[in-house]
Every structure is written in C-alpha cells, then in structure tokens.
Amino acid sequence: MPSPDPDCLFCRIVAGELPSTEAASSERTYAFHDINPGAPTHVLVVPREHVTDAAAVGPEHAGVLAEMLVMARKIADSEGLEGGYRLVFNVGEDSGNSVPHLHLHVLGGRPMGWPPG
Ligand code: AMP
Ligand code: ZN
C-alpha cells in the first residue's frame, strides 16, 4: 500500500490527524460527512490508500473500488435513502474537483435533478 501523503487533506483525515465525522468504516475505506453538504445526506467515501482521482484508477484498484461502492450502499441504507441517491466522482478542473485524493460523493435526501448544474 502506498504511504499516506503528509500534505494530502484526506490522507490526514484517514490517519486521524484532522477531524472528521465518521459515517462508516471498512478495511480499505473510510466514509465521513462532507463539511459543506450539497444535500441532506452528503458523505464522502475514500480509499485509505492515496489515489489521486478516478483517472488514476487502474486494474490494481478493482478491490478497493468495489469496497467503496459497497460502502455507498451501506451509507444509503443507514441514512434511509430509500428514494435513491447519487454517486459522483469529480475529475479535473471543469468538474470542480478540489481535493486530489479519490473520493466518492454519496448524495441523497432530496430529488437530485438531471443533468446536474
Ligand atoms: P471535490 O470538489 O469533488 O474535490 O469534493 C471535495 C469535497 O470535500 C467538497 O464537497 C468539500 O466540501 C469537502 N471537504 C473539503 N474539506 C473537507 C473536510 N475537512 N471535511 C469534510 N469534507 C471536506
Ligand atoms: Zn491522500
């Protein structure tokens, strides 16, 4: 497993060096509530290992990616998102990606609308 990046915000959250509000945890992933929620439920699921973004994902990440999706479903169950939810990976400047550590947004609790703004 690659070493955590001491300058990476989400590596530091995973390491417990910075505070977060835990939503769920698994062997290879950690999920916490977004500090600036865009929906009644807005949770970020991250791999414990540092991966920059979805464009950096390769076949070697298949296991942790599946674990992230399982975590998203568990969060949807625990948050009562029976009406559905949205999963988002932002990649690159045009998407608004601001933290260079892979994270899956789990959004729900209101109708999301499509396409997103
Ligand atoms: P993105 O724009 O896809 O890079 O998403 C980054 C997300 O991280 C944003 O929704 C931020 O609100 C969220 N965020 C930034 N810093 C923190 C933090 N310290 N704790 C929780 N969420 C954060
Ligand atoms: Zn990181």
PDB file of C-alpha atoms and ligand atoms in Angstrom:
ATOM      1  CA  MET A   1       0.000   0.000   0.000  1.00  0.00           C
ATOM      2  CA  PRO A   2       1.453   3.461  -0.885  1.00  0.00           C
ATOM      3  CA  SER A   3       2.405   5.682   2.046  1.00  0.00           C
ATOM      4  CA  PRO A   4      -0.051   8.381   3.077  1.00  0.00           C
ATOM      5  CA  ASP A   5       0.829  11.776   1.635  1.00  0.00           C
ATOM      6  CA  PRO A   6       1.550  14.112   4.591  1.00  0.00           C
ATOM      7  CA  ASP A   7       0.329  17.062   2.521  1.00  0.00           C
ATOM      8  CA  CYS A   8      -2.954  15.412   1.474  1.00  0.00           C
ATOM      9  CA  LEU A   9      -6.072  16.578   3.321  1.00  0.00           C
ATOM     10  CA  PHE A  10      -7.932  13.271   3.058  1.00  0.00           C
ATOM     11  CA  CYS A  11      -4.833  11.165   3.899  1.00  0.00           C
ATOM     12  CA  ARG A  12      -4.615  13.239   7.075  1.00  0.00           C
ATOM     13  CA  ILE A  13      -8.316  12.696   7.813  1.00  0.00           C
ATOM     14  CA  VAL A  14      -7.918   8.934   7.273  1.00  0.00           C
ATOM     15  CA  ALA A  15      -4.889   8.969   9.615  1.00  0.00           C
ATOM     16  CA  GLY A  16      -6.949  10.788  12.273  1.00  0.00           C
ATOM     17  CA  GLU A  17      -4.646  13.817  12.178  1.00  0.00           C
ATOM     18  CA  LEU A  18      -7.533  16.068  11.149  1.00  0.00           C
ATOM     19  CA  PRO A  19     -11.099  15.807  12.491  1.00  0.00           C
ATOM     20  CA  SER A  20     -13.997  14.305  10.571  1.00  0.00           C
ATOM     21  CA  THR A  21     -17.472  12.997  11.325  1.00  0.00           C
ATOM     22  CA  GLU A  22     -17.386   9.290  10.568  1.00  0.00           C
ATOM     23  CA  ALA A  23     -20.268   7.773   8.602  1.00  0.00           C
ATOM     24  CA  ALA A  24     -18.821   4.275   8.141  1.00  0.00           C
ATOM     25  CA  SER A  25     -15.509   2.488   8.037  1.00  0.00           C
ATOM     26  CA  SER A  26     -14.096  -0.634   6.390  1.00  0.00           C
ATOM     27  CA  GLU A  27     -10.732  -2.287   5.992  1.00  0.00           C
ATOM     28  CA  ARG A  28      -9.680  -0.340   2.920  1.00  0.00           C
ATOM     29  CA  THR A  29     -12.081   2.628   3.005  1.00  0.00           C
ATOM     30  CA  TYR A  30     -13.296   5.406   5.266  1.00  0.00           C
ATOM     31  CA  ALA A  31     -16.505   7.435   4.913  1.00  0.00           C
ATOM     32  CA  PHE A  32     -17.213  10.803   6.524  1.00  0.00           C
ATOM     33  CA  HIS A  33     -19.737  13.614   6.240  1.00  0.00           C
ATOM     34  CA  ASP A  34     -18.887  16.426   3.805  1.00  0.00           C
ATOM     35  CA  ILE A  35     -18.066  19.650   5.647  1.00  0.00           C
ATOM     36  CA  ASN A  36     -20.128  21.680   3.149  1.00  0.00           C
ATOM     37  CA  PRO A  37     -23.071  19.407   2.306  1.00  0.00           C
ATOM     38  CA  GLY A  38     -24.829  19.803  -1.019  1.00  0.00           C
ATOM     39  CA  ALA A  39     -27.792  17.643   0.016  1.00  0.00           C
ATOM     40  CA  PRO A  40     -29.398  16.441   3.283  1.00  0.00           C
ATOM     41  CA  THR A  41     -27.069  13.433   3.053  1.00  0.00           C
ATOM     42  CA  HIS A  42     -23.610  14.159   1.640  1.00  0.00           C
ATOM     43  CA  VAL A  43     -20.974  11.604   2.559  1.00  0.00           C
ATOM     44  CA  LEU A  44     -17.510  11.125   1.054  1.00  0.00           C
ATOM     45  CA  VAL A  45     -16.126   7.594   0.693  1.00  0.00           C
ATOM     46  CA  VAL A  46     -12.344   7.477   0.286  1.00  0.00           C
ATOM     47  CA  PRO A  47      -9.760   4.731  -0.050  1.00  0.00           C
ATOM     48  CA  ARG A  48      -7.389   4.608   2.929  1.00  0.00           C
ATOM     49  CA  GLU A  49      -4.511   4.449   0.459  1.00  0.00           C
ATOM     50  CA  HIS A  50      -3.697   7.569  -1.524  1.00  0.00           C
ATOM     51  CA  VAL A  51      -5.110   7.501  -5.063  1.00  0.00           C
ATOM     52  CA  THR A  52      -5.210  10.898  -6.783  1.00  0.00           C
ATOM     53  CA  ASP A  53      -8.524  10.671  -8.628  1.00  0.00           C
ATOM     54  CA  ALA A  54     -10.725   8.421 -10.740  1.00  0.00           C
ATOM     55  CA  ALA A  55      -8.482   8.975 -13.764  1.00  0.00           C
ATOM     56  CA  ALA A  56      -5.600   7.396 -11.829  1.00  0.00           C
ATOM     57  CA  VAL A  57      -7.563   4.209 -11.103  1.00  0.00           C
ATOM     58  CA  GLY A  58      -6.233   1.034 -12.695  1.00  0.00           C
ATOM     59  CA  PRO A  59      -6.957  -2.698 -12.529  1.00  0.00           C
ATOM     60  CA  GLU A  60      -4.970  -2.903  -9.286  1.00  0.00           C
ATOM     61  CA  HIS A  61      -7.683  -0.790  -7.610  1.00  0.00           C
ATOM     62  CA  ALA A  62     -10.576  -3.102  -8.519  1.00  0.00           C
ATOM     63  CA  GLY A  63     -10.946  -4.432  -4.971  1.00  0.00           C
ATOM     64  CA  VAL A  64     -10.961  -1.087  -3.214  1.00  0.00           C
ATOM     65  CA  LEU A  65     -13.314   0.399  -5.833  1.00  0.00           C
ATOM     66  CA  ALA A  66     -15.822  -2.388  -5.188  1.00  0.00           C
ATOM     67  CA  GLU A  67     -15.448  -1.792  -1.460  1.00  0.00           C
ATOM     68  CA  MET A  68     -16.224   1.912  -1.988  1.00  0.00           C
ATOM     69  CA  LEU A  69     -19.458   1.017  -3.818  1.00  0.00           C
ATOM     70  CA  VAL A  70     -20.482  -1.421  -1.100  1.00  0.00           C
ATOM     71  CA  MET A  71     -19.839   1.334   1.443  1.00  0.00           C
ATOM     72  CA  ALA A  72     -22.018   3.728  -0.552  1.00  0.00           C
ATOM     73  CA  ARG A  73     -24.905   1.260  -0.403  1.00  0.00           C
ATOM     74  CA  LYS A  74     -24.410   0.767   3.341  1.00  0.00           C
ATOM     75  CA  ILE A  75     -24.493   4.540   3.843  1.00  0.00           C
ATOM     76  CA  ALA A  76     -27.662   4.771   1.748  1.00  0.00           C
ATOM     77  CA  ASP A  77     -29.223   2.077   3.961  1.00  0.00           C
ATOM     78  CA  SER A  78     -28.156   3.688   7.227  1.00  0.00           C
ATOM     79  CA  GLU A  79     -29.182   7.190   6.080  1.00  0.00           C
ATOM     80  CA  GLY A  80     -32.609   5.946   4.925  1.00  0.00           C
ATOM     81  CA  LEU A  81     -32.163   6.895   1.273  1.00  0.00           C
ATOM     82  CA  GLU A  82     -34.959   4.610   0.052  1.00  0.00           C
ATOM     83  CA  GLY A  83     -35.852   7.152  -2.629  1.00  0.00           C
ATOM     84  CA  GLY A  84     -32.454   6.803  -4.274  1.00  0.00           C
ATOM     85  CA  TYR A  85     -29.134   8.562  -4.231  1.00  0.00           C
ATOM     86  CA  ARG A  86     -26.417   9.897  -6.497  1.00  0.00           C
ATOM     87  CA  LEU A  87     -22.781   8.748  -6.668  1.00  0.00           C
ATOM     88  CA  VAL A  88     -20.241  11.214  -8.086  1.00  0.00           C
ATOM     89  CA  PHE A  89     -16.518  11.184  -8.843  1.00  0.00           C
ATOM     90  CA  ASN A  90     -15.252  14.617  -9.872  1.00  0.00           C
ATOM     91  CA  VAL A  91     -12.212  14.572 -12.150  1.00  0.00           C
ATOM     92  CA  GLY A  92     -10.258  17.652 -13.190  1.00  0.00           C
ATOM     93  CA  GLU A  93     -10.793  21.365 -13.132  1.00  0.00           C
ATOM     94  CA  ASP A  94     -14.038  21.555 -15.123  1.00  0.00           C
ATOM     95  CA  SER A  95     -15.740  19.198 -12.644  1.00  0.00           C
ATOM     96  CA  GLY A  96     -14.759  21.402  -9.711  1.00  0.00           C
ATOM     97  CA  ASN A  97     -12.527  18.724  -8.197  1.00  0.00           C
ATOM     98  CA  SER A  98     -10.767  20.401  -5.279  1.00  0.00           C
ATOM     99  CA  VAL A  99      -9.165  17.618  -3.189  1.00  0.00           C
ATOM    100  CA  PRO A 100      -6.623  15.414  -5.011  1.00  0.00           C
ATOM    101  CA  HIS A 101      -7.440  12.191  -3.117  1.00  0.00           C
ATOM    102  CA  LEU A 102     -10.020   9.898  -4.716  1.00  0.00           C
ATOM    103  CA  HIS A 103     -13.461  10.347  -3.126  1.00  0.00           C
ATOM    104  CA  LEU A 104     -16.913   9.132  -3.993  1.00  0.00           C
ATOM    105  CA  HIS A 105     -19.682  11.610  -3.173  1.00  0.00           C
ATOM    106  CA  VAL A 106     -22.840   9.927  -1.842  1.00  0.00           C
ATOM    107  CA  LEU A 107     -25.696  12.436  -2.155  1.00  0.00           C
ATOM    108  CA  GLY A 108     -29.314  11.956  -1.243  1.00  0.00           C
ATOM    109  CA  GLY A 109     -32.292  13.000   0.811  1.00  0.00           C
ATOM    110  CA  ARG A 110     -33.871  15.203  -1.875  1.00  0.00           C
ATOM    111  CA  PRO A 111     -34.629  14.898  -5.596  1.00  0.00           C
ATOM    112  CA  MET A 112     -31.320  15.445  -7.390  1.00  0.00           C
ATOM    113  CA  GLY A 113     -32.449  16.609 -10.823  1.00  0.00           C
ATOM    114  CA  TRP A 114     -30.711  15.733 -14.053  1.00  0.00           C
ATOM    115  CA  PRO A 115     -28.480  16.873 -15.639  1.00  0.00           C
ATOM    116  CA  PRO A 116     -26.570  18.389 -12.718  1.00  0.00           C
ATOM    117  CA  GLY A 117     -25.834  22.116 -12.964  1.00  0.00           C
TER     118      GLY A 117
HETATM  119  P1  AMP B   1     -14.488  17.651  -4.884  1.00  0.00           P
HETATM  120  O1  AMP B   1     -14.981  19.005  -5.302  1.00  0.00           O
HETATM  121  O2  AMP B   1     -15.069  16.516  -5.656  1.00  0.00           O
HETATM  122  O3  AMP B   1     -12.968  17.593  -4.836  1.00  0.00           O
HETATM  123  O4  AMP B   1     -15.017  17.432  -3.424  1.00  0.00           O
HETATM  124  C1  AMP B   1     -14.303  17.755  -2.285  1.00  0.00           C
HETATM  125  C2  AMP B   1     -15.288  17.807  -1.154  1.00  0.00           C
HETATM  126  O5  AMP B   1     -14.572  17.758   0.059  1.00  0.00           O
HETATM  127  C3  AMP B   1     -16.139  19.063  -1.120  1.00  0.00           C
HETATM  128  O6  AMP B   1     -17.521  18.699  -1.224  1.00  0.00           O
HETATM  129  C4  AMP B   1     -15.787  19.698   0.232  1.00  0.00           C
HETATM  130  O7  AMP B   1     -16.899  20.287   0.843  1.00  0.00           O
HETATM  131  C5  AMP B   1     -15.270  18.514   1.003  1.00  0.00           C
HETATM  132  N1  AMP B   1     -14.328  18.823   2.070  1.00  0.00           N
HETATM  133  C6  AMP B   1     -13.252  19.635   1.993  1.00  0.00           C
HETATM  134  N2  AMP B   1     -12.593  19.639   3.179  1.00  0.00           N
HETATM  135  C7  AMP B   1     -13.277  18.796   3.996  1.00  0.00           C
HETATM  136  C8  AMP B   1     -13.103  18.379   5.347  1.00  0.00           C
HETATM  137  N3  AMP B   1     -12.077  18.820   6.108  1.00  0.00           N
HETATM  138  N4  AMP B   1     -14.001  17.514   5.880  1.00  0.00           N
HETATM  139  C9  AMP B   1     -15.042  17.073   5.129  1.00  0.00           C
HETATM  140  N5  AMP B   1     -15.258  17.422   3.846  1.00  0.00           N
HETATM  141  C10 AMP B   1     -14.387  18.276   3.294  1.00  0.00           C
HETATM  142 ZN    ZN B   2      -4.286  11.281   0.060  1.00  0.00          ZN
END
